[in-house]
Each structure stands twice: as C-alpha cells, then as structure tokens.
Backbone atoms as SQL, in Angstrom:
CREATE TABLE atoms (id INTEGER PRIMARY KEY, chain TEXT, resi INTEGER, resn TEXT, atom TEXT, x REAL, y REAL, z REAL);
INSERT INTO atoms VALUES
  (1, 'A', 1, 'UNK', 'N', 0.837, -1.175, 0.000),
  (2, 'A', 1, 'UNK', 'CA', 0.000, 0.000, 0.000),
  (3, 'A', 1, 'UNK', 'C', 0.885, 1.243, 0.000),
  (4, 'A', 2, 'UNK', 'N', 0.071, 2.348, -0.432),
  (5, 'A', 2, 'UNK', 'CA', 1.232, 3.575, -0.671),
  (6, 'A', 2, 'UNK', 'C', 0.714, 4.312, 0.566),
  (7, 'A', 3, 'UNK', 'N', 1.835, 5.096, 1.170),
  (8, 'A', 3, 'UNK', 'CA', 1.534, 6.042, 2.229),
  (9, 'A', 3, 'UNK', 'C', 1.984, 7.370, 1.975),
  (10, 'A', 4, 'UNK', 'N', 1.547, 8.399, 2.470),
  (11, 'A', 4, 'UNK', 'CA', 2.314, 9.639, 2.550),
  (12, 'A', 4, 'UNK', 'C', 3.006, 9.795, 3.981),
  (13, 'A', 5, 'UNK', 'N', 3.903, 10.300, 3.411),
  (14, 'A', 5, 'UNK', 'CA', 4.822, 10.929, 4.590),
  (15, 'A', 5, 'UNK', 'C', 5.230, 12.625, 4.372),
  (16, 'A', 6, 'UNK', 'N', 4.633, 13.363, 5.363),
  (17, 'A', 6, 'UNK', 'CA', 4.964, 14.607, 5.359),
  (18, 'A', 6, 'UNK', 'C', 6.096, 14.865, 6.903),
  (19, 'A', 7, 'UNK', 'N', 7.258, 14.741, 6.222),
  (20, 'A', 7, 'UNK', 'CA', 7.992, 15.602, 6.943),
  (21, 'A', 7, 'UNK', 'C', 7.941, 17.059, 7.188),
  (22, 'A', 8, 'UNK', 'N', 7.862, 17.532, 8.980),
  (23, 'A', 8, 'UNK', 'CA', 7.778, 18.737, 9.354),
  (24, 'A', 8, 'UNK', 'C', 8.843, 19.528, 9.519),
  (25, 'A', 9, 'UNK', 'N', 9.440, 20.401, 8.870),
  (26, 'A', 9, 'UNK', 'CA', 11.121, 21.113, 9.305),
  (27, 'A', 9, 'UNK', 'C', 10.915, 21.960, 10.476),
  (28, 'A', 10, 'UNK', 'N', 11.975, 21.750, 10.985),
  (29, 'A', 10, 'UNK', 'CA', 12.533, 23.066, 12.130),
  (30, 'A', 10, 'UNK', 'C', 12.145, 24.472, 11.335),
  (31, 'A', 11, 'UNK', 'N', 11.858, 25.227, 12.787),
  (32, 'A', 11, 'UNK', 'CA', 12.243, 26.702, 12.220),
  (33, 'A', 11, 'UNK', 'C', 13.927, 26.644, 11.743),
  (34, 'A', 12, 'UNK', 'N', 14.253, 27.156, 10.547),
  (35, 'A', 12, 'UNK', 'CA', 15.795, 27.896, 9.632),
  (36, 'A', 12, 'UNK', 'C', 16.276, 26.297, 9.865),
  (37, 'A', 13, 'UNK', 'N', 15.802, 25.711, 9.096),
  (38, 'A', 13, 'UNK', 'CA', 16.463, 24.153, 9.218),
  (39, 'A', 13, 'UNK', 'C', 17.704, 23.710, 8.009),
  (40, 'A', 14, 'UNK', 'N', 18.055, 24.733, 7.391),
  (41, 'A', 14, 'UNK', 'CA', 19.092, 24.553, 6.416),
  (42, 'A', 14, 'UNK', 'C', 19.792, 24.262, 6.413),
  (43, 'A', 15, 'UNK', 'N', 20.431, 24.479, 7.789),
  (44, 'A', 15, 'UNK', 'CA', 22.281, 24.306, 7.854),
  (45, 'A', 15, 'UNK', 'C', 22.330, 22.323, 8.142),
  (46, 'A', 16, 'UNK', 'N', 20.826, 22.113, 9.287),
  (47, 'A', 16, 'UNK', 'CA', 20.608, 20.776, 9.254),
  (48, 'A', 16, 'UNK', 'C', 20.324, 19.582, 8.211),
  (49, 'A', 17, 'UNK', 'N', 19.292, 20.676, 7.466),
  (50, 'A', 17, 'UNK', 'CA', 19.346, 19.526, 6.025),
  (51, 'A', 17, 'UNK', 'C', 20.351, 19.479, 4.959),
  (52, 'A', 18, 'UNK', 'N', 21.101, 20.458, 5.033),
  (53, 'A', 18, 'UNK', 'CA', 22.391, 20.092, 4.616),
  (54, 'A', 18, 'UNK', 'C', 23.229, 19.112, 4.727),
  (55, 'A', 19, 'UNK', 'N', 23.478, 19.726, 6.152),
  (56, 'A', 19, 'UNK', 'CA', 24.199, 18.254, 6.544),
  (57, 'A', 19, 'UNK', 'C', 24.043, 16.938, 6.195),
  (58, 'A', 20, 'UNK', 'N', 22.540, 16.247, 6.677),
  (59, 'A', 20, 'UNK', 'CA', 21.990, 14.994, 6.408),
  (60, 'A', 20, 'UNK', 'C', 21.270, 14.769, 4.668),
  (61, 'A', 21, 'UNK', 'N', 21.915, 15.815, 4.180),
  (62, 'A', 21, 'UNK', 'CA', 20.621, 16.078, 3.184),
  (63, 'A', 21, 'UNK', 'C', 21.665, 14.815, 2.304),
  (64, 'A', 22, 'UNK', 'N', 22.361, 14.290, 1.913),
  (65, 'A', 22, 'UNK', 'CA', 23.197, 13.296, 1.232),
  (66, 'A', 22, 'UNK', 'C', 22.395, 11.827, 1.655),
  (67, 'A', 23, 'UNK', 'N', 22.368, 11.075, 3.126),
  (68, 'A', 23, 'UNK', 'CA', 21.962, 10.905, 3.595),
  (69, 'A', 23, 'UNK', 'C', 20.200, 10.236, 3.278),
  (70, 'A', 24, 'UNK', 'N', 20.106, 11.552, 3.301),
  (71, 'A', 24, 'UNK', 'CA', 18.550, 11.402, 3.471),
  (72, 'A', 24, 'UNK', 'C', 17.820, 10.807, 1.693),
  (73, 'A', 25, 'UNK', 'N', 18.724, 11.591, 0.766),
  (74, 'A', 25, 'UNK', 'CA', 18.225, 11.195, -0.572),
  (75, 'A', 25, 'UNK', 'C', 19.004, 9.557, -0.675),
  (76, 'A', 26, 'UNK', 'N', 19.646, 9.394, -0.267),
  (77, 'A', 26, 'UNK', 'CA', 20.432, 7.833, -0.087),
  (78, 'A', 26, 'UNK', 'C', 19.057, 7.000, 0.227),
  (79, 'A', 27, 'UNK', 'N', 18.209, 7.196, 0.941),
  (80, 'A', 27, 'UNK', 'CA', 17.252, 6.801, 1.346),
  (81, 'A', 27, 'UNK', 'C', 16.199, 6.704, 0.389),
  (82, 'A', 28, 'UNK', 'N', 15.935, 7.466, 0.003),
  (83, 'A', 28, 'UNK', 'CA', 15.187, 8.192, -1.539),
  (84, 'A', 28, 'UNK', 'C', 15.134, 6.868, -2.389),
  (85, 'A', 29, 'UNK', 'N', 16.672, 7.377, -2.499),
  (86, 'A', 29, 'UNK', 'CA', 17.261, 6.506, -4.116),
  (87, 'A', 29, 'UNK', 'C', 16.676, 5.079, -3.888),
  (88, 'A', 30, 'UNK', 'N', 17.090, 4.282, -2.454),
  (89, 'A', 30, 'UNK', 'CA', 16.937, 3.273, -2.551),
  (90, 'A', 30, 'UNK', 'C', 15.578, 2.501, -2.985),
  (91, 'A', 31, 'UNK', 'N', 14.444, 3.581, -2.125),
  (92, 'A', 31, 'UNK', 'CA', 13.383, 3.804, -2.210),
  (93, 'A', 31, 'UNK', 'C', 12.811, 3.183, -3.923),
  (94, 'A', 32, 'UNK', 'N', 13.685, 4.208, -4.442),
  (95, 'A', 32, 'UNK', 'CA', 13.285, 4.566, -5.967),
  (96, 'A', 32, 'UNK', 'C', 13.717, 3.014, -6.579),
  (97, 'A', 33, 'UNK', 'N', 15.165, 2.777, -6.924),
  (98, 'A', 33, 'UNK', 'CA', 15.788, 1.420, -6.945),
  (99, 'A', 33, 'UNK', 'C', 14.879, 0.445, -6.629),
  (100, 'A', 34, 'UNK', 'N', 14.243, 0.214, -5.753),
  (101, 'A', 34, 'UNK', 'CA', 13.431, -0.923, -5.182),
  (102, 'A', 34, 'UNK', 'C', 12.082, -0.939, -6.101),
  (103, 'A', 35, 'UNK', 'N', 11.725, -0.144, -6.699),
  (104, 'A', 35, 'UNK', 'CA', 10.305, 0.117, -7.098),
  (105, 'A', 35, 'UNK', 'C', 8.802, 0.994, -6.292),
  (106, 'A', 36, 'UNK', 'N', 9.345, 1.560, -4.806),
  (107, 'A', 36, 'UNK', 'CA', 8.533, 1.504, -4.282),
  (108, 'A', 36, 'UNK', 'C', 8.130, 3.152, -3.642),
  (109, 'A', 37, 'UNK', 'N', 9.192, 4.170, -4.387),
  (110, 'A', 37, 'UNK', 'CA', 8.908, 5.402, -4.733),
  (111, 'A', 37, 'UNK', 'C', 8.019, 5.846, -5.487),
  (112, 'A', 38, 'UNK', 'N', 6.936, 6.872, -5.139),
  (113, 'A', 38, 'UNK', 'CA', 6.198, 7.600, -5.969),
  (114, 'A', 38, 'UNK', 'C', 6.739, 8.599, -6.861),
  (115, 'A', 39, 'UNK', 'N', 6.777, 9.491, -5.644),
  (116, 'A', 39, 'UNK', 'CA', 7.492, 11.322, -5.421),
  (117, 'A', 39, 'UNK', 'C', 8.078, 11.505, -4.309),
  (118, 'A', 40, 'UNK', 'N', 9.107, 12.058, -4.597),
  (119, 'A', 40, 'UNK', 'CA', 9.538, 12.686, -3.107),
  (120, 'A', 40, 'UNK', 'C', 10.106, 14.183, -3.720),
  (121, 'A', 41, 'UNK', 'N', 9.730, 15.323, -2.459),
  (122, 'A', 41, 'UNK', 'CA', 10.511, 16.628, -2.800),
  (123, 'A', 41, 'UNK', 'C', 9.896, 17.871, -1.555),
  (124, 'A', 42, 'UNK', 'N', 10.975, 18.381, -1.469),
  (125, 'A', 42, 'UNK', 'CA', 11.014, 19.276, -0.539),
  (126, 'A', 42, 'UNK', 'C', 9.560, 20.397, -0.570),
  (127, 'A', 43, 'UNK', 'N', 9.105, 20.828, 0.379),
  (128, 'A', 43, 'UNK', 'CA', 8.038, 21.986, 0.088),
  (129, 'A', 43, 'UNK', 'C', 8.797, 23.756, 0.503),
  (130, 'A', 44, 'UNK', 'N', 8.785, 24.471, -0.715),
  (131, 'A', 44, 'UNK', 'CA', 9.616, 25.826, -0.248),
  (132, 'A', 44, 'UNK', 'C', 8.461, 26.365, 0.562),
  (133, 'A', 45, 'UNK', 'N', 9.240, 27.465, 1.167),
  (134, 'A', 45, 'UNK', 'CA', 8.843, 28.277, 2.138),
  (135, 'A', 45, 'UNK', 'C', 7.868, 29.647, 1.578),
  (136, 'A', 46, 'UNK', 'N', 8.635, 29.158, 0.666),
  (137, 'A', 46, 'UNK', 'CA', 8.021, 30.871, -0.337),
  (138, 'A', 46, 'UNK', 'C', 7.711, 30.219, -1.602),
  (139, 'A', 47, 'UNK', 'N', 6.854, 30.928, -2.370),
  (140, 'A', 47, 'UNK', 'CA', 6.451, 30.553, -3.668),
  (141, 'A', 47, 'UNK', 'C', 7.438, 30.988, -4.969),
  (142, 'A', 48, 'UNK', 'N', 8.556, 29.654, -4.863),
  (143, 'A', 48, 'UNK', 'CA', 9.095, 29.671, -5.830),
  (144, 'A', 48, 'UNK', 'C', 10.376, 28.152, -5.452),
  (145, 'A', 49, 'UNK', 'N', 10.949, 28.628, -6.734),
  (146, 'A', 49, 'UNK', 'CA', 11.472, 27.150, -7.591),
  (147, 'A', 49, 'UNK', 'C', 12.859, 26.788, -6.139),
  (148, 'A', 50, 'UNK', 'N', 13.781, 28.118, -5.943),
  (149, 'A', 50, 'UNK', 'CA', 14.853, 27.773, -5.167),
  (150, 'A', 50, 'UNK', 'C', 14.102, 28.841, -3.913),
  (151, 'A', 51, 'UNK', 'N', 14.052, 28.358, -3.031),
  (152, 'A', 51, 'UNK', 'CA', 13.563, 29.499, -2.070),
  (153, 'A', 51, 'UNK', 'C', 14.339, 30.267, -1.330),
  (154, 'A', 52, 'UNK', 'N', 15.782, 29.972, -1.601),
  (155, 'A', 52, 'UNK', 'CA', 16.938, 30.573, -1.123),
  (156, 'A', 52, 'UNK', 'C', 16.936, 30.806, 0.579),
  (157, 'A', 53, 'UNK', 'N', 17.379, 31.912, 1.076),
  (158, 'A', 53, 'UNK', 'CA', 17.467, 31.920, 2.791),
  (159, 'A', 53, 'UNK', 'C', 15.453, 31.879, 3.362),
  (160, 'A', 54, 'UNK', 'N', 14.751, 31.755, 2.741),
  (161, 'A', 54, 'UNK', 'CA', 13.338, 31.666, 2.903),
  (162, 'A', 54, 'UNK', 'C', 13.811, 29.973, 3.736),
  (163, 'A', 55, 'UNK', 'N', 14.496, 28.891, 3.023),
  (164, 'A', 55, 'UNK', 'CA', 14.615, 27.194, 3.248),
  (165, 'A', 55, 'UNK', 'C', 12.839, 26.817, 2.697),
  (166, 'A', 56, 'UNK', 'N', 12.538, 25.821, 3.378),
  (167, 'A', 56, 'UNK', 'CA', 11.546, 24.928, 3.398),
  (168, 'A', 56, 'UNK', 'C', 11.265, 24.591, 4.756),
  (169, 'A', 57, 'UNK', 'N', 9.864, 24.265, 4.365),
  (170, 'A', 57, 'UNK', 'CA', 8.437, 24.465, 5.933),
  (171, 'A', 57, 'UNK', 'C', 8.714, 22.376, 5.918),
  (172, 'A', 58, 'UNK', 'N', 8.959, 21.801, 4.948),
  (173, 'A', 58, 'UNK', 'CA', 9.236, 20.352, 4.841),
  (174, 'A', 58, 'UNK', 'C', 9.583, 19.318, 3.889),
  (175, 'A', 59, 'UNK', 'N', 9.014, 17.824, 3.523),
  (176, 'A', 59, 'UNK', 'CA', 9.016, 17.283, 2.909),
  (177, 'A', 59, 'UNK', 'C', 8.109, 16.677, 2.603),
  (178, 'A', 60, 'UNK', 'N', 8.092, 16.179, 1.382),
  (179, 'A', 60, 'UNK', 'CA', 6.137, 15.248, 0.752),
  (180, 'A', 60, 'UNK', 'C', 7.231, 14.159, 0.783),
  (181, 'A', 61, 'UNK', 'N', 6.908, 12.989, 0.633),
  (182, 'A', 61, 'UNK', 'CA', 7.358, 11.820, 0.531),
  (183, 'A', 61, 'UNK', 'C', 5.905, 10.512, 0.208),
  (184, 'A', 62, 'UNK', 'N', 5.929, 9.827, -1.030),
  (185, 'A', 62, 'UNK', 'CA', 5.095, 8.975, -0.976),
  (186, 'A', 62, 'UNK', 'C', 5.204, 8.026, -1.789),
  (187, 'A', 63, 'UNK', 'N', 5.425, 6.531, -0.853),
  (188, 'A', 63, 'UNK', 'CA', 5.840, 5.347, -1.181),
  (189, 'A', 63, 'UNK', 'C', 5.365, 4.305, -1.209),
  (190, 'A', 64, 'UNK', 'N', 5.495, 3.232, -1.245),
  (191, 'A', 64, 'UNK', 'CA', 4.923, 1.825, -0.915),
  (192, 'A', 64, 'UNK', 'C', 5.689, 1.220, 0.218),
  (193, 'A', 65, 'UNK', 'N', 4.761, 0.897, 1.124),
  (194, 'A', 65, 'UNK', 'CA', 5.737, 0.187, 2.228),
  (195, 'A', 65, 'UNK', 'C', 4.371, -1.189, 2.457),
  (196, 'A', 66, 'UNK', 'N', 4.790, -2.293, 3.505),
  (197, 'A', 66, 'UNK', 'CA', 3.919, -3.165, 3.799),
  (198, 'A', 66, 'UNK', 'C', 3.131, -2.733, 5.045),
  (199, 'A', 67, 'UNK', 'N', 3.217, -1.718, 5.538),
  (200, 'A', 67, 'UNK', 'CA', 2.108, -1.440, 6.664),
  (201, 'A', 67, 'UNK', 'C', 2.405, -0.239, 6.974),
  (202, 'A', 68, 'UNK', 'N', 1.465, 0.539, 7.849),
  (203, 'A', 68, 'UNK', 'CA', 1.536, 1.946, 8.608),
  (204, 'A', 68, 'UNK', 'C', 2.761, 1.835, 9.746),
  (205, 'A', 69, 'UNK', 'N', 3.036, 0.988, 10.070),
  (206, 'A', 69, 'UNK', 'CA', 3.632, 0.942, 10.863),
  (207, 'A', 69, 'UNK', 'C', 5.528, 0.710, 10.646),
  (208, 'A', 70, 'UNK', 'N', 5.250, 0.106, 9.231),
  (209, 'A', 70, 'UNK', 'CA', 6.731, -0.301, 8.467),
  (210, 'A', 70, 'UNK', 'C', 6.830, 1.159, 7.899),
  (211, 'A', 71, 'UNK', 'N', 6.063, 2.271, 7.511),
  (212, 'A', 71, 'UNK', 'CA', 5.954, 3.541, 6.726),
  (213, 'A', 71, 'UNK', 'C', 6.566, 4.838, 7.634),
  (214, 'A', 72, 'UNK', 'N', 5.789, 4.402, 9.187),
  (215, 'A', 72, 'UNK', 'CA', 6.561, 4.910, 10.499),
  (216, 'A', 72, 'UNK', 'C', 7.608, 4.974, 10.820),
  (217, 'A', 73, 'UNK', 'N', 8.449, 3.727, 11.088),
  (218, 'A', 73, 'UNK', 'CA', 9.347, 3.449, 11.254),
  (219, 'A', 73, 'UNK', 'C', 10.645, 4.052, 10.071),
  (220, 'A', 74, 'UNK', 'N', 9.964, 3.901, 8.989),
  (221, 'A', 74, 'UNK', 'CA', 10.968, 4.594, 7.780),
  (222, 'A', 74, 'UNK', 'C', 11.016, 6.045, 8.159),
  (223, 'A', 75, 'UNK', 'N', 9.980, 6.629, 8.232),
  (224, 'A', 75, 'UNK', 'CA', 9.965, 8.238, 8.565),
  (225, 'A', 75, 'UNK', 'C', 11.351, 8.514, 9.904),
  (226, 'A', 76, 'UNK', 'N', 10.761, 7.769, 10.521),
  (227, 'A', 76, 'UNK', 'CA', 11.207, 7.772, 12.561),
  (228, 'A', 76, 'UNK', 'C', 12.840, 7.778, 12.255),
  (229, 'A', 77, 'UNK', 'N', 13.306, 7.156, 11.120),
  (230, 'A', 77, 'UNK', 'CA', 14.489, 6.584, 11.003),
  (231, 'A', 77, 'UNK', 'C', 15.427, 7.578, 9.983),
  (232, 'A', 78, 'UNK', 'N', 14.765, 8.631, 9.463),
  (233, 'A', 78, 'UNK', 'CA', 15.082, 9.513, 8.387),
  (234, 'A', 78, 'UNK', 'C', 16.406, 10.431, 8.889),
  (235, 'A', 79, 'UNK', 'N', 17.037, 10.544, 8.306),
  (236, 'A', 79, 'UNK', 'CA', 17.959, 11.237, 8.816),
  (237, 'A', 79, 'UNK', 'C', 17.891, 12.629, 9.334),
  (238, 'A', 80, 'UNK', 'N', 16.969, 13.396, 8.742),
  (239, 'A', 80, 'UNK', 'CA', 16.590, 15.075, 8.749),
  (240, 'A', 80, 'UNK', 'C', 15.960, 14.758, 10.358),
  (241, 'A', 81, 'UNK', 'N', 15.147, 13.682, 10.683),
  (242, 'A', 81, 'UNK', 'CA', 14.940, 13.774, 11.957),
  (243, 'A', 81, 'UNK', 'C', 16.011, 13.338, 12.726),
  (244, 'A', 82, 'UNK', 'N', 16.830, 13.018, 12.756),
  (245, 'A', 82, 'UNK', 'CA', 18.469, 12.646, 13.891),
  (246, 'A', 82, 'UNK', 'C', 19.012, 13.668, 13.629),
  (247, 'A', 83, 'UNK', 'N', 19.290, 14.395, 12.237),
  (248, 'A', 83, 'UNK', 'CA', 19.836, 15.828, 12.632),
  (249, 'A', 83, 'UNK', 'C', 18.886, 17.389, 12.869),
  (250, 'A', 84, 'UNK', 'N', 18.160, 16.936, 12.986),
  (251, 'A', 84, 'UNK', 'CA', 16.845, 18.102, 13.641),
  (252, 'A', 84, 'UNK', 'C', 16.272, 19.078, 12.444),
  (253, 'A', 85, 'UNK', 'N', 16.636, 18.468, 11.058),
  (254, 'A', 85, 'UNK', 'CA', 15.522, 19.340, 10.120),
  (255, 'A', 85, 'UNK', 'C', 14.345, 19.043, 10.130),
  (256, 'A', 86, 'UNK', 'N', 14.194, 17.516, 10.620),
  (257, 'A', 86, 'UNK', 'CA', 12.563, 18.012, 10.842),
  (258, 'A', 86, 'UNK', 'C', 12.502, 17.640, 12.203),
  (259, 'A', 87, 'UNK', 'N', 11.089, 17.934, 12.469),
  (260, 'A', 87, 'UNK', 'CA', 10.802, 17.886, 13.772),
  (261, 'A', 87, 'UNK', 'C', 9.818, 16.770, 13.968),
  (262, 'A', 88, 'UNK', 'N', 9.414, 16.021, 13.185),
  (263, 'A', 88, 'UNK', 'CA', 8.870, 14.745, 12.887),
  (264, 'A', 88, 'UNK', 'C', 8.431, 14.596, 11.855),
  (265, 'A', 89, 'UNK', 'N', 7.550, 13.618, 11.467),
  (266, 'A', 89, 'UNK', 'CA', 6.886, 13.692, 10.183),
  (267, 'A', 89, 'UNK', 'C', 5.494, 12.795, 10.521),
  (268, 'A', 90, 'UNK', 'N', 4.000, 13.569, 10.038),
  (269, 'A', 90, 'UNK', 'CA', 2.712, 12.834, 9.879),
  (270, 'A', 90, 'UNK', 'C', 2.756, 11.713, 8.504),
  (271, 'A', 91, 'UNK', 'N', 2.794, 10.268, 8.744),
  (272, 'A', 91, 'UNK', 'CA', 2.802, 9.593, 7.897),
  (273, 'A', 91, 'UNK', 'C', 1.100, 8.911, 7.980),
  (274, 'A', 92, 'UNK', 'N', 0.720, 8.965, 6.964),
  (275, 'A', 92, 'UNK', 'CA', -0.978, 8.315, 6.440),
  (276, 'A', 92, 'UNK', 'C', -1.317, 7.582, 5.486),
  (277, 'A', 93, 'UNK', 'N', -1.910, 6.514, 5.826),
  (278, 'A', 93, 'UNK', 'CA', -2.177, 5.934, 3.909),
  (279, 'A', 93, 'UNK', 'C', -2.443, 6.906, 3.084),
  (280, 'A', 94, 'UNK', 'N', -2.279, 6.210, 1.648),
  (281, 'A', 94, 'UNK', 'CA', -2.324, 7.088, 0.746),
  (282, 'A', 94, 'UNK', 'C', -3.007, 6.411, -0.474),
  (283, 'A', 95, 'UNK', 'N', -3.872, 6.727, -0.879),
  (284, 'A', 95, 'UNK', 'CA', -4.882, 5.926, -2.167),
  (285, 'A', 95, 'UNK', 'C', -4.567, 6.932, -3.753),
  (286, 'A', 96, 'UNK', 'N', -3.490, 6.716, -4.362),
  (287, 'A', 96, 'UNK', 'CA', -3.133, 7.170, -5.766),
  (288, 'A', 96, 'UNK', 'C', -4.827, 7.035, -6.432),
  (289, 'A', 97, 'UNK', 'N', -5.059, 8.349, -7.271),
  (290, 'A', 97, 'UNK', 'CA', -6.355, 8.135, -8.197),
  (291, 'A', 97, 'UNK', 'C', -5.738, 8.463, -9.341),
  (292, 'A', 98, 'UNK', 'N', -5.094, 9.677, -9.623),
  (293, 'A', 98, 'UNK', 'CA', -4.830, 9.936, -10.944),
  (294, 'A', 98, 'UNK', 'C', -3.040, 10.460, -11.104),
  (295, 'A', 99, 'UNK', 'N', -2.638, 10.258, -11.999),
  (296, 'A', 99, 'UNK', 'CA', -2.654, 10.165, -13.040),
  (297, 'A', 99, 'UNK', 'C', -3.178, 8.840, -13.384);
C-alpha cells in the first residue's frame, strides 16, 4: 500500500538539512531502486522554484511500504529527523487516483 509521509522542518532548518541532506536522498534513491517510490521533494517556504534563505516548511514523501507501521518506522528513522531538520513527520495511507 502507498503512504504519505509529510515531513515537518525546524524553524531555519538549512544548515541541518544540509548536513543529512546526502543521507537522506540515499534513502530516496533506494526507495526509488526498489520500485517503491512515488514522489519525493522538498516543500519551499516561499512561492518559488529555489527558495533561497526563505529554506523549506518540509518534505512530501510517498511510497509503498507493507504497513503503517513499516511507513513509520521509515519516517522515525530519516535522517533530517536525527539531525533536527525536521521535527517529525505525519505519515498516512495514501490511495493514488490519478494520473
């Protein structure tokens, strides 16, 4: 089943997702590699493409995992949360309609 995962960022969480931000798409990729990536991508802060010192309010993330609880655990385990860009993340099923 597919879930969403919305990662929540820190207030000025840049210097943190920097850091882990290698890391964290490592996670991504594998994601992707496996078959079981939708989309994943950052949400800016401001309405536009690079949001520059504005950063980002978070992350969309939405995948296939085998339970809410295996989808949890992926979030719980993210790197942006061990280095404090986000401050958790709401993960929920997710029912694809269109495209």
């Amino acid at each position: 089943m597919l879930y969403m995962i919305l990662g929540i960022d820190a207030d000025d969480s840049r210097l943190q997702r920097a850091a882990s931000r290698g890391e964290h798409l490592a996670r991504l990729e594998a994601l992707r590699d496996e078959g079981r990536l939708v989309l994943a991508g950052p949400l800016p802060a401001i309405d536009a493409e690079d949001p520059g010192p504005a950063g980002f309010t978070g992350s969309l993330v939405v995948a296939e995992f085998a339970s809410l609880d295996d989808a949890r655990a992926w979030a719980e385990a993210d790197p942006y949360i061990a280095s404090g860009a986000w401050t958790g993340a709401d993960v929920r099923p997710f029912k694809a309609v269109l495209p």
